[in-house]
Coordinates of C-alpha atoms in Angstrom, one line a residue:
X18 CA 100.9 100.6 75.0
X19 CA 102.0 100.4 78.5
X20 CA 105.0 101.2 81.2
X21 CA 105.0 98.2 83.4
X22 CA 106.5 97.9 86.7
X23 CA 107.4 95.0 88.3
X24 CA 106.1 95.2 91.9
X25 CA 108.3 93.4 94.8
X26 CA 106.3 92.0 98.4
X27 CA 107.8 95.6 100.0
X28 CA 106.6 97.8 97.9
X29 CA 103.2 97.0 98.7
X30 CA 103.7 96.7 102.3
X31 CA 105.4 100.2 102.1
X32 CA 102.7 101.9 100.4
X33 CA 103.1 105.7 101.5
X34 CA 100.8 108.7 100.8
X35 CA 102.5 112.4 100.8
X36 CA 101.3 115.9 99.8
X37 CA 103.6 117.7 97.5
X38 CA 103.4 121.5 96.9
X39 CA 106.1 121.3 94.5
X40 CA 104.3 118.5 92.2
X41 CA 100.5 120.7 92.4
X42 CA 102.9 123.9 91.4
X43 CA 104.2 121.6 88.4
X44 CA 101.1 121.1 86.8
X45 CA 99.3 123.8 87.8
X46 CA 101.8 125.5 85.4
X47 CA 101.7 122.7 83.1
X48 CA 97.7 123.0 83.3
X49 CA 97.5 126.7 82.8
X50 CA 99.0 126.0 78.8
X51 CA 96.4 122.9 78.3
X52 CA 93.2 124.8 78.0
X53 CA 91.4 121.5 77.2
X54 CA 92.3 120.3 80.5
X55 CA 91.1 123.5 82.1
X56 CA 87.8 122.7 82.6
X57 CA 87.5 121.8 86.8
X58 CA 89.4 125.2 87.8
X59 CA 88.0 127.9 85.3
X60 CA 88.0 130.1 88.5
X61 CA 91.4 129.4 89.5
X62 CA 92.4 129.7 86.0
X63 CA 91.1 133.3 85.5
X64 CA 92.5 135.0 88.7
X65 CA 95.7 133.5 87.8
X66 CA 96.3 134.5 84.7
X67 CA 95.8 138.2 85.5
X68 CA 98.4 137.7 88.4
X69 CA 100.9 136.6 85.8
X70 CA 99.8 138.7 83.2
X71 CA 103.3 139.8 81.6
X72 CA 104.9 137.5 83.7
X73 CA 106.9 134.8 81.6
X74 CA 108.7 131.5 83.1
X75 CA 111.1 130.2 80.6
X76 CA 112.9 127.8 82.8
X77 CA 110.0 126.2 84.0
X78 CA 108.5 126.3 80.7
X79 CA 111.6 124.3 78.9
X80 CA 111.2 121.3 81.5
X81 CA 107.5 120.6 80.2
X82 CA 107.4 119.9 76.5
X83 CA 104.1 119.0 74.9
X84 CA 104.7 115.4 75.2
X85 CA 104.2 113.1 77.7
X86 CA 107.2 113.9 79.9
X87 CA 108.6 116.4 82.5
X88 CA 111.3 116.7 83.7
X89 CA 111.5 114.2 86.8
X90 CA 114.0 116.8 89.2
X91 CA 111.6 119.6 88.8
X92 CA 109.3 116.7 90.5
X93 CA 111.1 115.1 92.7
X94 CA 109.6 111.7 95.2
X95 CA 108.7 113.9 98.1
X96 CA 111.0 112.8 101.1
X97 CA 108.3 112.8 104.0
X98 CA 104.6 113.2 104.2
X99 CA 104.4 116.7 104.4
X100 CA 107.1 119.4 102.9
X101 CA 106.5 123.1 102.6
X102 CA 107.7 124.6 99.7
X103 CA 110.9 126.5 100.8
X104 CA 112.0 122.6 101.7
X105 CA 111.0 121.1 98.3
X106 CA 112.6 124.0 96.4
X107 CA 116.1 123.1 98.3
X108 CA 115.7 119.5 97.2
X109 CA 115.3 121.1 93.3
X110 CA 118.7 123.2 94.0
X111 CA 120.5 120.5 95.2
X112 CA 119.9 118.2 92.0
X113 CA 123.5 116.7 90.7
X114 CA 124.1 118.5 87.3
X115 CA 124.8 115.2 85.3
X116 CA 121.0 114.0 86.5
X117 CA 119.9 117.7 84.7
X118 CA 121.7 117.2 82.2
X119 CA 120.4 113.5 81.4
X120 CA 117.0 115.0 82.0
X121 CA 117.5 117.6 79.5
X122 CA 118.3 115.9 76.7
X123 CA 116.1 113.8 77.3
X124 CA 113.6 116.6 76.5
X125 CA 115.4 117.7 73.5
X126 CA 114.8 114.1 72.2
X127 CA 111.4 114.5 72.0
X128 CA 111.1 118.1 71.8
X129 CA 114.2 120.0 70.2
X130 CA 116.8 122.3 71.4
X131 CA 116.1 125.7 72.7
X132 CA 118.5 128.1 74.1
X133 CA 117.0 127.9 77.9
X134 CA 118.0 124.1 77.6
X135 CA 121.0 124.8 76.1
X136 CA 122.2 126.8 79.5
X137 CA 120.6 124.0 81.7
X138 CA 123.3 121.7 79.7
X139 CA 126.2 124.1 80.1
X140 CA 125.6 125.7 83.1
X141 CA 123.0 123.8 84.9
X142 CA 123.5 125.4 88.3
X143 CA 123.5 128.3 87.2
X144 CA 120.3 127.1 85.3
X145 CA 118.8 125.8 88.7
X146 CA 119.3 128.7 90.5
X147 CA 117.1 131.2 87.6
X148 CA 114.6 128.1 87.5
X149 CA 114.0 128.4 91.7
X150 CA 113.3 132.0 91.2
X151 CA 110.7 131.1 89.0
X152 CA 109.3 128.1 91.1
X153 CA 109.0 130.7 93.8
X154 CA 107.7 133.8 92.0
X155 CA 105.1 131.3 90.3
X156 CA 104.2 129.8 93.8
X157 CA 103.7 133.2 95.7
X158 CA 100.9 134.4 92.6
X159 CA 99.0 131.3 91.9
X160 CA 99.2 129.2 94.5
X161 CA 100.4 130.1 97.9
X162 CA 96.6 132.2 98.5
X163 CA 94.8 128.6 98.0
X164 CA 97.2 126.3 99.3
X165 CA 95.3 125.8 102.4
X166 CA 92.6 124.8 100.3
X167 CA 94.0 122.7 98.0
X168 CA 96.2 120.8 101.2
X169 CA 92.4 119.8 102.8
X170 CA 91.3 118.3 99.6
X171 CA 94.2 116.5 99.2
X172 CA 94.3 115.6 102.8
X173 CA 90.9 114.0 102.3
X174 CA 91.6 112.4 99.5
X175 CA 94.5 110.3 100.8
X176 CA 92.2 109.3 104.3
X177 CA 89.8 108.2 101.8
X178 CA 92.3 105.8 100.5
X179 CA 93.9 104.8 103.8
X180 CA 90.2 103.7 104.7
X181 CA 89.6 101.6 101.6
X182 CA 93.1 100.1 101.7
X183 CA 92.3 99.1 105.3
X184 CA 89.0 97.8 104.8
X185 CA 89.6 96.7 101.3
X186 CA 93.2 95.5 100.4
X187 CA 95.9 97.5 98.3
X188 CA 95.6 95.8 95.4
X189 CA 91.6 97.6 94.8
X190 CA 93.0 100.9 96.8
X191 CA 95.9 100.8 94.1
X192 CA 93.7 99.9 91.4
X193 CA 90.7 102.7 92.2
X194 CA 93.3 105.4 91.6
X195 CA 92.9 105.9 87.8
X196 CA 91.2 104.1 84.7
X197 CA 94.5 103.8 83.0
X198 CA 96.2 102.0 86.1
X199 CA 96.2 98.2 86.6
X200 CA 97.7 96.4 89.1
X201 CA 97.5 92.4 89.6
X202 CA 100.0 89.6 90.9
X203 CA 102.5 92.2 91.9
X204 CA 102.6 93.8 88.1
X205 CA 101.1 97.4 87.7
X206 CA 100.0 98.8 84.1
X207 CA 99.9 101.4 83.3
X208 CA 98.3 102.3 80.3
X209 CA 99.9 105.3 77.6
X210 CA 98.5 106.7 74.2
X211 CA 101.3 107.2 72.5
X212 CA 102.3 108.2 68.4
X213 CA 103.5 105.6 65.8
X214 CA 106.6 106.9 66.0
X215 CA 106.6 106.8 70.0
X216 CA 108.5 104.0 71.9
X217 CA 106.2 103.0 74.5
X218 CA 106.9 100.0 76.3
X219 CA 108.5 100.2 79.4
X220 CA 109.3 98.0 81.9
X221 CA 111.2 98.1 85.2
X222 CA 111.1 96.3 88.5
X223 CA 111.5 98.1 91.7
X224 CA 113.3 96.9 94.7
X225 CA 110.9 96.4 97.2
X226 CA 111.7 99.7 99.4
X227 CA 108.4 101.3 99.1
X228 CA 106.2 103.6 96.7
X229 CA 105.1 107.1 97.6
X230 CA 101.4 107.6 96.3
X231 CA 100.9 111.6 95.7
X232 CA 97.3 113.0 94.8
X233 CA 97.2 116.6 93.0
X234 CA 94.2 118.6 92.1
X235 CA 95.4 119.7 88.8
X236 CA 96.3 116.4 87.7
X237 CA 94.3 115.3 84.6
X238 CA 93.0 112.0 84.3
X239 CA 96.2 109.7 83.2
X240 CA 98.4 108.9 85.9
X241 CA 102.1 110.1 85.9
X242 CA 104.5 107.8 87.7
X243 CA 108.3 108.3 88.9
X244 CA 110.9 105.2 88.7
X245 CA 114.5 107.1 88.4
X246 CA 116.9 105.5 90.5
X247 CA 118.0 108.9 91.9
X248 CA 114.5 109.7 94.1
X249 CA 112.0 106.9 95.6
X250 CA 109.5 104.9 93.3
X251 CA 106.1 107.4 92.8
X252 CA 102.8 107.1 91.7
X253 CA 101.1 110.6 91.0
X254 CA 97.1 110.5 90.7
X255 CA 94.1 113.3 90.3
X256 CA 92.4 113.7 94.2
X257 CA 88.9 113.0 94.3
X258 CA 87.1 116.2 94.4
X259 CA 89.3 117.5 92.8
X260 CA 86.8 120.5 91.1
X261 CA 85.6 121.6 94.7
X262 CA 88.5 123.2 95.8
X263 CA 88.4 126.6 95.0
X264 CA 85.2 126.7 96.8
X265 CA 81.9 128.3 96.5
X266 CA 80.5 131.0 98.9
X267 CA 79.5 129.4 102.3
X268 CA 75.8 128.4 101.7
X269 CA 73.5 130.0 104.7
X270 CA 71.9 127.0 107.3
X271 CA 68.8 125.7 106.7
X272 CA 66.1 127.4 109.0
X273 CA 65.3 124.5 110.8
X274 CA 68.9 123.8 111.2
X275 CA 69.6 126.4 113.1
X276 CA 66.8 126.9 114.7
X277 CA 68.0 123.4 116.5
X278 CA 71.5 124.2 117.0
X279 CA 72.1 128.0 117.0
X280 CA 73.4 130.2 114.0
X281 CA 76.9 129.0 114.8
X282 CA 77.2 125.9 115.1
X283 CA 74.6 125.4 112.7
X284 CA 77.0 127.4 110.0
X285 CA 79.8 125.0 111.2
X286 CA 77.9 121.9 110.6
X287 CA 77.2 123.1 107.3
X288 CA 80.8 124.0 106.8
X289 CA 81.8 120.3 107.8
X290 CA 80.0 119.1 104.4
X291 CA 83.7 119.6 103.3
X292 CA 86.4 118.9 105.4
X293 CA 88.7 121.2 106.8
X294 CA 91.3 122.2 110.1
X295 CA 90.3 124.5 112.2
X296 CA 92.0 127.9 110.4
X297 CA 90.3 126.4 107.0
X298 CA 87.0 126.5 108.6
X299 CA 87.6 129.5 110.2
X300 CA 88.4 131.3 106.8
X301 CA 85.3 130.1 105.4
X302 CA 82.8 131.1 108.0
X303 CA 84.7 134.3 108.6
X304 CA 85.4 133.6 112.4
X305 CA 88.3 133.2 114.9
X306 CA 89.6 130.0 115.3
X307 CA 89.2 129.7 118.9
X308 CA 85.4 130.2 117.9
X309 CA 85.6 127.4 115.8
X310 CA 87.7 125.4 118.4
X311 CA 84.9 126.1 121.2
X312 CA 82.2 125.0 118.5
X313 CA 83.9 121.8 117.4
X314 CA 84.2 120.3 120.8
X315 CA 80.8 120.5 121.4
X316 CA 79.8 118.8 118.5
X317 CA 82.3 116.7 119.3
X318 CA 80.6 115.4 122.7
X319 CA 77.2 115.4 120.8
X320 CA 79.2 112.5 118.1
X321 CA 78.6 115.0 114.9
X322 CA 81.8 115.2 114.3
X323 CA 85.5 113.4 114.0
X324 CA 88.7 114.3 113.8
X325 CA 92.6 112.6 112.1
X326 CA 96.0 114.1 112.0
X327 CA 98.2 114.5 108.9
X328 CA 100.8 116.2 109.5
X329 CA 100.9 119.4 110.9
X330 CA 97.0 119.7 111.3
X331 CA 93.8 118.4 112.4
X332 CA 91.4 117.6 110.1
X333 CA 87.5 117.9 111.1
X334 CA 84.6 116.3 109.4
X335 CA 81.3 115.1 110.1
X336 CA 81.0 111.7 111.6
X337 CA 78.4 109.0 110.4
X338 CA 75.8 110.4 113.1
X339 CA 76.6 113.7 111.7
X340 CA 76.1 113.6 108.0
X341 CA 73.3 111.3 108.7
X342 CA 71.6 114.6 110.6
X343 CA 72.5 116.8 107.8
X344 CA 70.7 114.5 105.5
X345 CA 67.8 114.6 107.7
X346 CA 67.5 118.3 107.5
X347 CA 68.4 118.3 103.7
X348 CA 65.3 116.1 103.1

């Protein structure tokens, strides 16, 4: 079975990537109730649930049923690149009742009626405004600590893509983002397990305005995808590396690492293995920033190191030279 979307010469053209805290704080929640899908963040998943220990979310809860579906306005098309939470939340408030309502029943279809959905069909602002207290409660104890974290992963995950699309096309950028996603002669497939009793062919055709593409860490494999006439055409896919953001303690230089470049910018180098802006790296080695700042533009001038902006930060990594001189040492 598959949803198929019909894909206009725009679209493609318009391909746009965006980081959304709201969709990672979606399935994180979602995630935290699918232990078999638990296996990259065991970590993650341990501190948080003594965080929320005794803690219950109802109203987020009743927006994801077992099935293959969530609600789309708890998940809106993010409306820029980058949005901080406060902003996406406000975009969640101000969803039109009869689009909540819609979206409710269409969860009581598949899953039943409950009395939490019940008030989202009576009252649905009222509804909202209990379900944004959650959404914020949930985001300031399992997420908000990591974000920075999880935003540098994701960062490098869509300048991954950027680079292949430039080098290699859209159609194998688009097609590299999940097993169960096709896309050929302007028609993408993607590709559902579904029940006997499940309805499970889809198709729709978009207008040629643009899709946003939106990687999340706690994304399992099967791609979710957003084509609701009320919010912009999306694509939601699991970030590469997705397992390595919680992070493991800063490994120590290699002797003969530093003994070329110093303890600190050996540290940094080693730091650079993963990607980061300059407060990220300064968290990790345990620095100032300005240290870090001072470091980086010295390996800078020596090539070792590069630099892209996204949004509100700039991302450092090691250049070709660079990783080519940590492979020397590592060998």
């Amino acid at each position: 079975m598959a949803f198929t979307i019909q894909i206009q010469p725009g679209d493609l053209e318009q391909l746009r990537f965006a980081v959304s805290p709201l969709i990672e704080l979606t399935f994180s929640y979602a995630l935290l109730h699918k232990p078999a899908h638990q296996g990259l963040h065991p970590r993650w998943v341990e501190a948080v649930n003594q965080n929320l220990s005794n803690l219950e979310f109802p109203y987020l809860a009743a927006l994801i049923p077992p099935k293959h579906y969530l609600a789309d306005f708890v998940t809106p098309t993010p409306s820029a690149d980058h949005s901080d939470i406060e902003t996406e939340l406000r975009r969640v408030r101000a969803t039109p009742p009869n689009v909540v309502r819609n979206n409710i029943e269409h969860i009581i279809d598949l899953d039943g009626e409950t009395e939490i959905r019940r008030h989202y069909l009576a009252y649905p602002d009222e509804a909202l405004f209990c379900l944004i207290e959650e959404l914020r409660l949930f985001w300031q104890r399992a997420l908000s600590l990591y974000w920075s974290r999880i935003e540098t992963v994701l960062e490098n995950d869509i300048l991954f893509r950027a680079r292949q699309q430039a080098l290699e096309g859209a159609e194998k950028m688009v097609n590299n983002l999940g097993e169960d996603l096709r896309y050929q002669s302007r028609t993408l497939e993607i590709l559902q397990h579904c029940a006997p009793t499940q309805i499970c062919h889809y198709l729709t055709t978009l207008s040629g305005t643009g899709i946003r593409l939106v990687p999340t860490v706690f994304k399992d494999a099967l791609i979710s995808w957003q084509t609701a006439p009320e919010w912009e055409p999306m694509i939601i896919y699991g970030a590469r590396g997705a397992g390595l953001w919680y992070g493991t303690e800063q490994m120590e230089p290699e002797g003969a690492l530093r003994a070329v470049f110093g303890d600190a910018r050996a540290a940094l180098l080693q730091a650079l293995t993963l990607p980061g802006h300059t407060s990220e790296l300064a968290q990790r080695l345990g620095i100032t920033s300005g240290a870090v700042s001072q470091q980086l533009a010295k390996l800078n001038e020596a090539g070792l190191v590069e630099s892209h902006r996204s949004g509100y930060h700039v991302y450092y990594r090691l250049s070709h030279r660079g990783a080519q001189l940590m492979a020397l040492f590592a060998g």
